[in-house]
Tab-separated table of C-alpha atoms in Angstrom:
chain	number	residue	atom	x	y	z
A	1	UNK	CA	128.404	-33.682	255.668
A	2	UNK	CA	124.880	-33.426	256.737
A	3	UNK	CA	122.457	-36.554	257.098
A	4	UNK	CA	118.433	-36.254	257.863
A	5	UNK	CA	117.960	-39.745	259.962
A	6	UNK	CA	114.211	-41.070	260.469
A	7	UNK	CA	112.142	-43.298	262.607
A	8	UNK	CA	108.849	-44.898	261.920
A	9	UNK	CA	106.397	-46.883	264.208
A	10	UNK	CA	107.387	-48.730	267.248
A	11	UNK	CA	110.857	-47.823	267.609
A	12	UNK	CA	109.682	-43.990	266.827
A	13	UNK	CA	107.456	-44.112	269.905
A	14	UNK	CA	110.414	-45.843	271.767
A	15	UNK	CA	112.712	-43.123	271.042
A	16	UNK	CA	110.250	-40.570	271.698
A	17	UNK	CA	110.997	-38.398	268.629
A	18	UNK	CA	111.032	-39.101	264.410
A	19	UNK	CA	113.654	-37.587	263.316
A	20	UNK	CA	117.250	-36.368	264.088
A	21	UNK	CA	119.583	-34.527	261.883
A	22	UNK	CA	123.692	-35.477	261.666
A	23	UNK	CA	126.802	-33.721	260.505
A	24	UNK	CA	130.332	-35.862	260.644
A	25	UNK	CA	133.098	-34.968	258.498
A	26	UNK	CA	134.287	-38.104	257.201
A	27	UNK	CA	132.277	-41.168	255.579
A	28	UNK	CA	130.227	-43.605	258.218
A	29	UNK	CA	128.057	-46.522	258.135
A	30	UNK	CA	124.134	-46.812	258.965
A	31	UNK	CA	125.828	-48.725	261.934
A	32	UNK	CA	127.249	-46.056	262.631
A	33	UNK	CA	124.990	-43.368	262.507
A	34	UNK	CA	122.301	-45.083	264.253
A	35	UNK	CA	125.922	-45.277	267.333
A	36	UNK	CA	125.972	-41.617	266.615
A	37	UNK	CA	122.093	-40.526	267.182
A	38	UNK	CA	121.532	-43.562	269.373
A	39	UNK	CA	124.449	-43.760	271.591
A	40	UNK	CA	122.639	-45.280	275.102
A	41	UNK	CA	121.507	-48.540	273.507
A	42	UNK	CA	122.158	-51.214	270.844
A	43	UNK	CA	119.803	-51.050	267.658
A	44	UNK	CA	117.419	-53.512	268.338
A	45	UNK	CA	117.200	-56.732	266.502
A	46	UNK	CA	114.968	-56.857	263.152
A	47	UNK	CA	115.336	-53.061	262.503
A	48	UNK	CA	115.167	-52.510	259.184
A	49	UNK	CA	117.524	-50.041	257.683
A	50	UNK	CA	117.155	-47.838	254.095
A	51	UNK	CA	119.025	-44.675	252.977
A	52	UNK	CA	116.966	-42.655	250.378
A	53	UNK	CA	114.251	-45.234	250.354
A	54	UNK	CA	115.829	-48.093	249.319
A	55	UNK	CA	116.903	-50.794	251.795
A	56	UNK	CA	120.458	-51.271	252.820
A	57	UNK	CA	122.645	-53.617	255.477
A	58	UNK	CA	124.077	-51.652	258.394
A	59	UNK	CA	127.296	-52.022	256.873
A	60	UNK	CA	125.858	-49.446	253.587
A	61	UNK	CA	127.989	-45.952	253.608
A	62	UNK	CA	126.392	-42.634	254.033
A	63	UNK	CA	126.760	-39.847	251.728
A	64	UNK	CA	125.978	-36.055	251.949
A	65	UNK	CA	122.462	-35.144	252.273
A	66	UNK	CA	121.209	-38.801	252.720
A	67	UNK	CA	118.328	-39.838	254.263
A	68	UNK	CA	118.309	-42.575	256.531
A	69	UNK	CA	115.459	-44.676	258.031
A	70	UNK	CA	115.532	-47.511	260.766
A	71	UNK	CA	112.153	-48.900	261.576
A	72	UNK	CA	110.410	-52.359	262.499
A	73	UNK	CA	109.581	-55.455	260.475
A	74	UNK	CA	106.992	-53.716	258.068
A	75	UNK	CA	103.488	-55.170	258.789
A	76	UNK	CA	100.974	-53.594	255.972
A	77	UNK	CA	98.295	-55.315	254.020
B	1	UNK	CA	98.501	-48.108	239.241
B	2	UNK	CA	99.529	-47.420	242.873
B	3	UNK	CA	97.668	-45.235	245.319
B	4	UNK	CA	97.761	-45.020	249.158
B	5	UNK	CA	95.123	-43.640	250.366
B	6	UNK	CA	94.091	-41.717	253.594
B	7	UNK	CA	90.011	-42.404	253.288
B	8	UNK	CA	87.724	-45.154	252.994
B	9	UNK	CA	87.180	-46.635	249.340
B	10	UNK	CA	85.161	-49.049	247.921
B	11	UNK	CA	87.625	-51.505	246.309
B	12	UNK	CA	84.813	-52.957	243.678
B	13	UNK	CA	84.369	-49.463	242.200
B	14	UNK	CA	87.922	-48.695	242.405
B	15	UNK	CA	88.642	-51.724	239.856
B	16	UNK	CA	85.338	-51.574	237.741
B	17	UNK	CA	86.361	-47.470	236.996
B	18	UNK	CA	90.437	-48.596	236.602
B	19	UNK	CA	88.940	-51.066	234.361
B	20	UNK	CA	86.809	-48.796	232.086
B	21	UNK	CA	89.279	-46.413	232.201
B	22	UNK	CA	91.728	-48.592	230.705
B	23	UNK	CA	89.895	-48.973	227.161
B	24	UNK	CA	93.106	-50.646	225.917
B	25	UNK	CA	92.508	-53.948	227.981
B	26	UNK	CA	88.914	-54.710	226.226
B	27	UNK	CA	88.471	-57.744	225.264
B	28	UNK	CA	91.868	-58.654	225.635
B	29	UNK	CA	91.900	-59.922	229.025
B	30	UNK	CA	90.673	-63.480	230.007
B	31	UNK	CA	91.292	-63.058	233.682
B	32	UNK	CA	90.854	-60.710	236.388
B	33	UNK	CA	92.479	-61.862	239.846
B	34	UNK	CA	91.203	-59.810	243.053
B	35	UNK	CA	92.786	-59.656	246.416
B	36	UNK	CA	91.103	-57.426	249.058
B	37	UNK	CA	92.263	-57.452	252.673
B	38	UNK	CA	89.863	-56.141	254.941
B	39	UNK	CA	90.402	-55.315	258.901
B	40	UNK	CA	89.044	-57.691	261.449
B	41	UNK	CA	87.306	-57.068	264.855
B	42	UNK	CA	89.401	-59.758	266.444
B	43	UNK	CA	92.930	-60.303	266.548
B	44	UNK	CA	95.275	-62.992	268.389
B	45	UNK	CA	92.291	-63.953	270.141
B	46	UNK	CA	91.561	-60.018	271.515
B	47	UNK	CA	88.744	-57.920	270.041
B	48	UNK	CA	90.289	-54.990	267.918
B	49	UNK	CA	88.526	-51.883	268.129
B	50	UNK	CA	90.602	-49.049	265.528
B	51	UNK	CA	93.640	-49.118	264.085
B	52	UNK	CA	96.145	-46.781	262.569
B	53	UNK	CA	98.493	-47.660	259.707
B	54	UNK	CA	101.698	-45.826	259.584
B	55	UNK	CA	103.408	-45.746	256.274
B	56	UNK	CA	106.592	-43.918	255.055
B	57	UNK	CA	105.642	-41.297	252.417
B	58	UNK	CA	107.699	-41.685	249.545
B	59	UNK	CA	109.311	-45.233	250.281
B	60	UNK	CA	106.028	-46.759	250.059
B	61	UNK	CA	105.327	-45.985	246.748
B	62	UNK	CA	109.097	-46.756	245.765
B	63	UNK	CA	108.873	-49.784	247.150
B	64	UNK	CA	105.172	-50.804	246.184
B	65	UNK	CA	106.347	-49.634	242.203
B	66	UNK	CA	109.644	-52.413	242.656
B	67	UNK	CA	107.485	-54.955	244.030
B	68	UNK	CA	104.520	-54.740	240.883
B	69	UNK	CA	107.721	-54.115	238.505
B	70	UNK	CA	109.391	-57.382	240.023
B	71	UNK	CA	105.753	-59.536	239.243
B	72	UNK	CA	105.904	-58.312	235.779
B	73	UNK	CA	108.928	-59.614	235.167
B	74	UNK	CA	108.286	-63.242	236.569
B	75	UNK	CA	104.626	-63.445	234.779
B	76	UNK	CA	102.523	-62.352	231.706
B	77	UNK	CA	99.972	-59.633	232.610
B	78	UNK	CA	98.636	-56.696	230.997
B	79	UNK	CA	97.918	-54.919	233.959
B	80	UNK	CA	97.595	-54.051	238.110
B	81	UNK	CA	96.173	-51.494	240.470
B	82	UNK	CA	97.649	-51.782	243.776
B	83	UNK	CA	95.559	-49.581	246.883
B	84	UNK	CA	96.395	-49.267	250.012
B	85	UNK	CA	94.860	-47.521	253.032
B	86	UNK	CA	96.760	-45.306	255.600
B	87	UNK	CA	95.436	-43.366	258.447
B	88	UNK	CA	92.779	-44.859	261.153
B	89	UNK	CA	90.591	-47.402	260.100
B	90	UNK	CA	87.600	-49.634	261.889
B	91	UNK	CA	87.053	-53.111	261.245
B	92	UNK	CA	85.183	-53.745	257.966
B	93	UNK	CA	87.788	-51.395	256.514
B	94	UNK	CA	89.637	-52.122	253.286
B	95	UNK	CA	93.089	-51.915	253.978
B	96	UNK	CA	94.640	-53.161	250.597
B	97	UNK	CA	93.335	-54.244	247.455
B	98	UNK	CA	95.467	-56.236	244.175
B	99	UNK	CA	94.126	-56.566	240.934
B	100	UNK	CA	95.924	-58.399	238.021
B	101	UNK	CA	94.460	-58.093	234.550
B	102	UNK	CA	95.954	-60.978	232.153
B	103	UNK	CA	95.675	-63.249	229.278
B	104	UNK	CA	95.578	-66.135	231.222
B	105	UNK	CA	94.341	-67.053	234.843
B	106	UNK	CA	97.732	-68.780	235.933
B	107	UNK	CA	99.853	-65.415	235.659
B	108	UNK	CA	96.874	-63.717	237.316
B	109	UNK	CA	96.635	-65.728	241.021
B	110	UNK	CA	100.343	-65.529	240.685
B	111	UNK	CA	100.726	-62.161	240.285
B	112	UNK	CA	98.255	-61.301	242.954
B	113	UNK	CA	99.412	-63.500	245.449
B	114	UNK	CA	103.071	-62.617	244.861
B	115	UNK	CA	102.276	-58.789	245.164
B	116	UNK	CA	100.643	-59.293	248.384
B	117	UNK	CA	103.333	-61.507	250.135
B	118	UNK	CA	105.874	-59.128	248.798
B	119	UNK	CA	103.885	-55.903	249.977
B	120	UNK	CA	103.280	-57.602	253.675
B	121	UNK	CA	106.930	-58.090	254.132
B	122	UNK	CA	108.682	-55.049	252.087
B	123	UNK	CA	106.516	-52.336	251.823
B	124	UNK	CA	106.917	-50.008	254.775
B	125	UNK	CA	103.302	-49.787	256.338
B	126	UNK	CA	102.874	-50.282	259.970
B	127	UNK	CA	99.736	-51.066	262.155
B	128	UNK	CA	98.805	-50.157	265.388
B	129	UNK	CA	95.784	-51.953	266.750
B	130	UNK	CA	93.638	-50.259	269.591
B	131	UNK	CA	92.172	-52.626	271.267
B	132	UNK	CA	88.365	-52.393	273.322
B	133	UNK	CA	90.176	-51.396	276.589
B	134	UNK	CA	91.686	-48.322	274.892
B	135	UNK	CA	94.799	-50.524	275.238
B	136	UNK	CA	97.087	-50.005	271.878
B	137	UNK	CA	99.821	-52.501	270.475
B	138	UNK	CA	101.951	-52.526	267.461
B	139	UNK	CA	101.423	-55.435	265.209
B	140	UNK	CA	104.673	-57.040	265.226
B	141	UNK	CA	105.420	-59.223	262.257
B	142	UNK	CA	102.978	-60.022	259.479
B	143	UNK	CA	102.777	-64.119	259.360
B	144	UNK	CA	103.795	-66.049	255.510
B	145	UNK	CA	100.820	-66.094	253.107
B	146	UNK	CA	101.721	-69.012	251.640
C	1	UNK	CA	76.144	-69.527	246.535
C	2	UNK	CA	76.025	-71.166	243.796
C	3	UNK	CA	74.387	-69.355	240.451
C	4	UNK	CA	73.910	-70.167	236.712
C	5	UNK	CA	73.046	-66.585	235.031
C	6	UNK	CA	71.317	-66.992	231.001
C	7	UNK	CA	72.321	-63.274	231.057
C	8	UNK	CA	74.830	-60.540	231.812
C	9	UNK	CA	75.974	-60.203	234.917
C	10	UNK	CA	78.777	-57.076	236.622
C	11	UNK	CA	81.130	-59.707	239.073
C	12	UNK	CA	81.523	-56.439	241.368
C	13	UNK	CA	77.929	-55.495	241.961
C	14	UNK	CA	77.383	-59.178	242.439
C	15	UNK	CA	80.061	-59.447	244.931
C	16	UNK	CA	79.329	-56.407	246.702
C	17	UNK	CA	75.409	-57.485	246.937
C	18	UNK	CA	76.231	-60.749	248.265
C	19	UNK	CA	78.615	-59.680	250.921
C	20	UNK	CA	76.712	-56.618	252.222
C	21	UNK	CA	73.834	-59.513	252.581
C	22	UNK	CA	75.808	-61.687	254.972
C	23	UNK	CA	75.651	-59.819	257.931
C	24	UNK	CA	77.306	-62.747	259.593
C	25	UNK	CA	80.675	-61.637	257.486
C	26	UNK	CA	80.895	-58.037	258.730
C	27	UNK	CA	84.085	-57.761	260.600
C	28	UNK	CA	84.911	-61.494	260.695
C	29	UNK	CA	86.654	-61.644	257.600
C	30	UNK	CA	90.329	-60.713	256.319
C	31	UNK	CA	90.836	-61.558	253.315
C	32	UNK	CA	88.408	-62.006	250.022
C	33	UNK	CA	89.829	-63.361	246.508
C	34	UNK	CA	88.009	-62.786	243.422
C	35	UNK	CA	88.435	-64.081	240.161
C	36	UNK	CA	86.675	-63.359	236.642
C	37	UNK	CA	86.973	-64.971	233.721
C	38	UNK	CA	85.908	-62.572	230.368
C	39	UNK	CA	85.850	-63.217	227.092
C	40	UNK	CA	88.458	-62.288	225.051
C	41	UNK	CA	88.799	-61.253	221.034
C	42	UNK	CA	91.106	-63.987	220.013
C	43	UNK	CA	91.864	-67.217	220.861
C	44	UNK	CA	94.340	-69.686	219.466
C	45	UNK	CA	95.356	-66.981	216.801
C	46	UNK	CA	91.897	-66.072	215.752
C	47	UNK	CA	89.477	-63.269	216.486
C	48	UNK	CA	86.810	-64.120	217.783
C	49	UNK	CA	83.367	-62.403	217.585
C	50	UNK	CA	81.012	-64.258	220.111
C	51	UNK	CA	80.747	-67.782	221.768
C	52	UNK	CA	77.654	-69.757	222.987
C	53	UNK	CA	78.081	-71.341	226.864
C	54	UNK	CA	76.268	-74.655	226.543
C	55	UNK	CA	75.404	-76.753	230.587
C	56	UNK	CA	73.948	-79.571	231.961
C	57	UNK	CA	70.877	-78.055	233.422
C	58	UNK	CA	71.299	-80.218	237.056
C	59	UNK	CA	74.381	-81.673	236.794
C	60	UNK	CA	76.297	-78.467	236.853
C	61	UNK	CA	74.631	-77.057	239.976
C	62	UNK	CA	75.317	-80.347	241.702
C	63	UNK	CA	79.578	-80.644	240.422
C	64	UNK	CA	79.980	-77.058	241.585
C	65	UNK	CA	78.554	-77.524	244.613
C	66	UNK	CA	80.610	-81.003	244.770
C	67	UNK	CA	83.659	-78.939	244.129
C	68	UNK	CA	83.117	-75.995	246.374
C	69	UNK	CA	82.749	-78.643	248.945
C	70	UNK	CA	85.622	-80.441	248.340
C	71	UNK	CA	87.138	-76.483	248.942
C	72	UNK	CA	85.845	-76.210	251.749
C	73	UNK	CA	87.350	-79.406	253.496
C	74	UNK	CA	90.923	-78.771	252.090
C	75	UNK	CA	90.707	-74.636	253.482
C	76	UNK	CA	89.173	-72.935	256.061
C	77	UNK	CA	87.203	-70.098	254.332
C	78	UNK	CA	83.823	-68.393	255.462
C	79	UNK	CA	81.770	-68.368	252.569
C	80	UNK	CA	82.173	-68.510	249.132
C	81	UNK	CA	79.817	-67.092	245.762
C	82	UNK	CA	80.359	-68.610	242.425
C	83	UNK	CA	78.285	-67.429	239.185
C	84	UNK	CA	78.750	-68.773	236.070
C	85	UNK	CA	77.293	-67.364	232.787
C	86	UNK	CA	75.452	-69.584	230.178
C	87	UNK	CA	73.995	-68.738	226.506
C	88	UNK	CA	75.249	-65.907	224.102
C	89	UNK	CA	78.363	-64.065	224.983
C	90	UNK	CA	80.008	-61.605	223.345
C	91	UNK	CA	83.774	-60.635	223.778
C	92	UNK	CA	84.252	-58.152	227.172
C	93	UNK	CA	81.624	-60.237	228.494
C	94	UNK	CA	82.152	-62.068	232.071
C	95	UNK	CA	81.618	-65.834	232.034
C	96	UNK	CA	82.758	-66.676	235.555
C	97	UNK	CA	83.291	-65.067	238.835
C	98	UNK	CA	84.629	-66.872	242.064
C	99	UNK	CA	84.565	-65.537	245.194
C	100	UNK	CA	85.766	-66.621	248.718
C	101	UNK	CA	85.756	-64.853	252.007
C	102	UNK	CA	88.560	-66.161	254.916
C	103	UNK	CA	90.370	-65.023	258.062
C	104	UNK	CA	93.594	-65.353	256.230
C	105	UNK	CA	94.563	-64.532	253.125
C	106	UNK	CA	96.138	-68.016	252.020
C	107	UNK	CA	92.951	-69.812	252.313
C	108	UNK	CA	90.847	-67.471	250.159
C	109	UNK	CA	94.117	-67.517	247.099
C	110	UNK	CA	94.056	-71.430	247.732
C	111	UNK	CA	90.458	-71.926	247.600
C	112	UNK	CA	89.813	-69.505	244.698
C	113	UNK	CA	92.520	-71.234	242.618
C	114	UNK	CA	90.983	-74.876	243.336
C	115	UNK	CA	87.964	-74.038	242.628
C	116	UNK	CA	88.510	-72.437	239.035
C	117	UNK	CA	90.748	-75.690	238.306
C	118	UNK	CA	88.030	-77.790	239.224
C	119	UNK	CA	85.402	-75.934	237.605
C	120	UNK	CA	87.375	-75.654	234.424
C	121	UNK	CA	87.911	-79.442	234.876
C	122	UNK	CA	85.062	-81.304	236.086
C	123	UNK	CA	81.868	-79.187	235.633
C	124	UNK	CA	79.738	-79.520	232.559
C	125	UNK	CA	79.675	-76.580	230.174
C	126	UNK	CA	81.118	-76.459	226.870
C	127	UNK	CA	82.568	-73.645	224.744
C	128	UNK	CA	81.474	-72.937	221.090
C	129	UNK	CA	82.932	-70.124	219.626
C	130	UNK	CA	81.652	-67.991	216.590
C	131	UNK	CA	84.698	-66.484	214.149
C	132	UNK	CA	84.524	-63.253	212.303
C	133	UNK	CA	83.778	-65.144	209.508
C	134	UNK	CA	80.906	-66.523	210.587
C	135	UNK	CA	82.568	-69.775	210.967
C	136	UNK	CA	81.791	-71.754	214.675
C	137	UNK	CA	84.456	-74.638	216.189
C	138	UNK	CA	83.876	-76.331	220.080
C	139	UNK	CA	86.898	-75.168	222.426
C	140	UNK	CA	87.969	-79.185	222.488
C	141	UNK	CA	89.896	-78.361	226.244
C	142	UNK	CA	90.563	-76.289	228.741
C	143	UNK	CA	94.033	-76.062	229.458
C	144	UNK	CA	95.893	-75.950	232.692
C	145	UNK	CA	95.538	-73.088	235.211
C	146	UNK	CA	98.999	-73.705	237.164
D	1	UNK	CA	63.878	-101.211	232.560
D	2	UNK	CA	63.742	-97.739	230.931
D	3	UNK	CA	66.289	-94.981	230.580
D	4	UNK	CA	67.124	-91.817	229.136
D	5	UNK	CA	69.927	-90.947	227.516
D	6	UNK	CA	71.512	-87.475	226.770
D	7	UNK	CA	74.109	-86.077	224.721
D	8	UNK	CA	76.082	-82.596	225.133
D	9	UNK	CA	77.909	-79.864	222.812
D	10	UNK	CA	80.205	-81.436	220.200
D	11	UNK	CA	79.317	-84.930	220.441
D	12	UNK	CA	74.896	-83.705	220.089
D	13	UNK	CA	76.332	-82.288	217.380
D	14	UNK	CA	78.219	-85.095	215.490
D	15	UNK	CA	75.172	-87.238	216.621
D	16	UNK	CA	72.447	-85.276	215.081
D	17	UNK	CA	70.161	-85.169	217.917
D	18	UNK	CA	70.265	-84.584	221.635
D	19	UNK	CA	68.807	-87.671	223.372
D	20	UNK	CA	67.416	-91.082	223.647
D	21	UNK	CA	65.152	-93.453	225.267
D	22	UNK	CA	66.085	-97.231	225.668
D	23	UNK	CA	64.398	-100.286	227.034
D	24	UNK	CA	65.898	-103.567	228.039
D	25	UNK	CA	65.759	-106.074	229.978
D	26	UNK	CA	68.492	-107.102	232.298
D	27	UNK	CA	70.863	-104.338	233.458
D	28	UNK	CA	73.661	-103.271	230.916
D	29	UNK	CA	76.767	-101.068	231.819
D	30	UNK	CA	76.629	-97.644	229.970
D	31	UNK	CA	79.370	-98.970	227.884
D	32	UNK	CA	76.650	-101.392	226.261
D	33	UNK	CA	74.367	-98.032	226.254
D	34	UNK	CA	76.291	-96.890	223.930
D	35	UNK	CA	76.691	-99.611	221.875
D	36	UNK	CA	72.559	-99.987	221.706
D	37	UNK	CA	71.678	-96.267	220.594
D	38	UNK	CA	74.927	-95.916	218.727
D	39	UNK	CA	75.955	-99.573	216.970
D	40	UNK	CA	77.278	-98.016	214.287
D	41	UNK	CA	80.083	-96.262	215.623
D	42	UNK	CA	82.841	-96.096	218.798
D	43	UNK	CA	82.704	-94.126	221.765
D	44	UNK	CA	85.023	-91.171	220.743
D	45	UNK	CA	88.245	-91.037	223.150
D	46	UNK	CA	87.992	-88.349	225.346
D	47	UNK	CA	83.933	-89.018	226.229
D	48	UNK	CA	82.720	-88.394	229.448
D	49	UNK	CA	79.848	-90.329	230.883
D	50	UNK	CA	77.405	-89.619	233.696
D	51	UNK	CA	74.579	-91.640	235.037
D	52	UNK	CA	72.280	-88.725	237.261
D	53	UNK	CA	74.347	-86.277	236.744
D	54	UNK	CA	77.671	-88.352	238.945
D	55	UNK	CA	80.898	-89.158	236.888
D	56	UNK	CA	80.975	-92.898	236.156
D	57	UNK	CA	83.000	-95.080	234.407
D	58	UNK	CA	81.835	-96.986	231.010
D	59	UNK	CA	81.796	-100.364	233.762
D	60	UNK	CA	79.382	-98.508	235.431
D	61	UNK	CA	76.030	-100.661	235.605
D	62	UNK	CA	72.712	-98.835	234.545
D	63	UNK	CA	69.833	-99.179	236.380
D	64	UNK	CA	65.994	-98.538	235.380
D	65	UNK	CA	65.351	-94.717	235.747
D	66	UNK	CA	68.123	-94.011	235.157
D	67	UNK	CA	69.585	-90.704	232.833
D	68	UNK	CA	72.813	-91.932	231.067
D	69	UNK	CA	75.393	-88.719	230.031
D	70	UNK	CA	77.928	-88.774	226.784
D	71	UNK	CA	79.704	-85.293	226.768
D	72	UNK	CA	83.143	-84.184	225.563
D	73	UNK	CA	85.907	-82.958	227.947
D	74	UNK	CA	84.443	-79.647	229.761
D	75	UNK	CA	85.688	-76.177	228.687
D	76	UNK	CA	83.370	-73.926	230.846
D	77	UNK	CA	84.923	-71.059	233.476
């Protein structure tokens, strides 16, 4: 199964890159995948986390083809 | 309506042409509420040169559509535009403008206000300040509204 | 500001006038709330072709200007415009526009609000509407914006 | 002691006319105004009064110079 996984803002220019893609064979969690792309450090506290655009907890399961997003506290308006 | 947009606009002739566009809503609203949120030159006390807003393409809209769907079902109103700026801006900048059309004035402040508290903590838009020194910071949390 | 207009007036122009005049605004404020009141086609179940705006020549100049004073202690805002229409009016028409300019947006949604309340409350003008059938009745009261 | 007195909307209209003048001699409350340009009938519920343009109550004591205010309840904005 192949994810796309996406950073925005702050924690993109922390990371130093937008975007990372992910294949694993069995079912994870968005906890999971950020352990899988982010292994050297512990997501950081307040990251928001959505799969296809729509919010989710880090315990949400990934499916095939998903998109998912971690980013900071939004701050538009 | 929803838009982001990625140039300056003038938020008084974006809702006086949504408005005459919209021949449906003549003479059948009583109350027009406004909210326009404009950039500052000064911000926790440092003077703010530029700024950039992020946003995420696709989520913003998704989320900006839930958020005026959500209103509409707590209040009475016949219609909204929602705009919002991306991209760099300068101070004296609009960066977001709400307009309820409705019956009454109550559903109309609600509406607004609601949309905007909602949009500041939901909608994925992020802003980057650059401040006189060159010096750039993310804006970290937006503060409650209410 | 403070303005009584015998004739028709376009909230947006008005708004965009005044604030391009107050140089002192430019970059200082965030957030700016607007509402209009129009005049609809029906009220209390009946259309409604036109309505005459009837004042107190004096003593409404001096209870708005009570009122946006009594704003103005209770929120922090920057500057405020409020126009109110007297005379003949005809449905689509605006009757009332409020305007307030602040650093944060709760102050200019609070003030806004009061003001309208207060206005629709304690300031002289009364409401006399003409029917389709050529038949005129006095609004008798405003009812409650919240 | 001289004042004038000035009716609004509704009530100029039950009323017939739009104003009065009124002399006398020691100082009245506008509650007695009333009474002296309109003896034949009650001050409708609802009434608002003004002396120079400033809410008052009907205890309110007139003084000479004075512009007395009957209006019903406001409906402007």
């Amino acid at each position: 199964m192949a994810i796309k996984v996406r950073y925005f803002a702050s924690l993109k220019e922390n990371l130093g890159r937008d975007k990372d893609s992910l294949d694993f064979e069995k079912s994870i969690s968005v906890a999971e995948v950020w352990e899988q792309v982010m292994p050297e450090q512990a997501i950081p506290d307040n990251t928001l986390t959505a799969v296809n655009m729509e919010y989710v907890t880090l315990a949400h399961q990934v499916h095939d083809g998903d998109e998912v997003a971690f980013f900071p506290p939004v701050t538009g308006g | 309506m929803i838009k982001i947009v990625s140039s300056g606009f003038d938020p008084f002739q974006e809702v006086h042409a949504y408005q005459q566009q919209q021949q449906s809503l003549a003479g059948k609203y009583g109350a027009t509420n406004l909210f326009i949120g404009t950039m500052r030159d000064l911000n926790e006390g440092d003077s703010v040169k530029g700024m950039t807003l992020e946003h995420y393409p696709g989520m913003t809209e998704k989320q900006l559509a839930r958020v005026v769907a959500k209103a509409g079902k707590q209040w009475d109103f016949l219609d909204s535009l929602v705009v919002h700026r991306v991209g760099d801006v300068f101070p004296d900048d609009v960066l977001v403008l709400v307009a309820i059309w409705s019956v009454r004035r109550g559903a109309a402040f609600d509406a607004s206000r609601f949309i905007m508290e909602a949009l500041k903590s939901q909608v994925p838009f992020w802003k980057k300040e650059i401040l006189v020194d060159d010096n750039s910071r993310w804006v970290e949390k937006n503060t409650d509204g209410y």
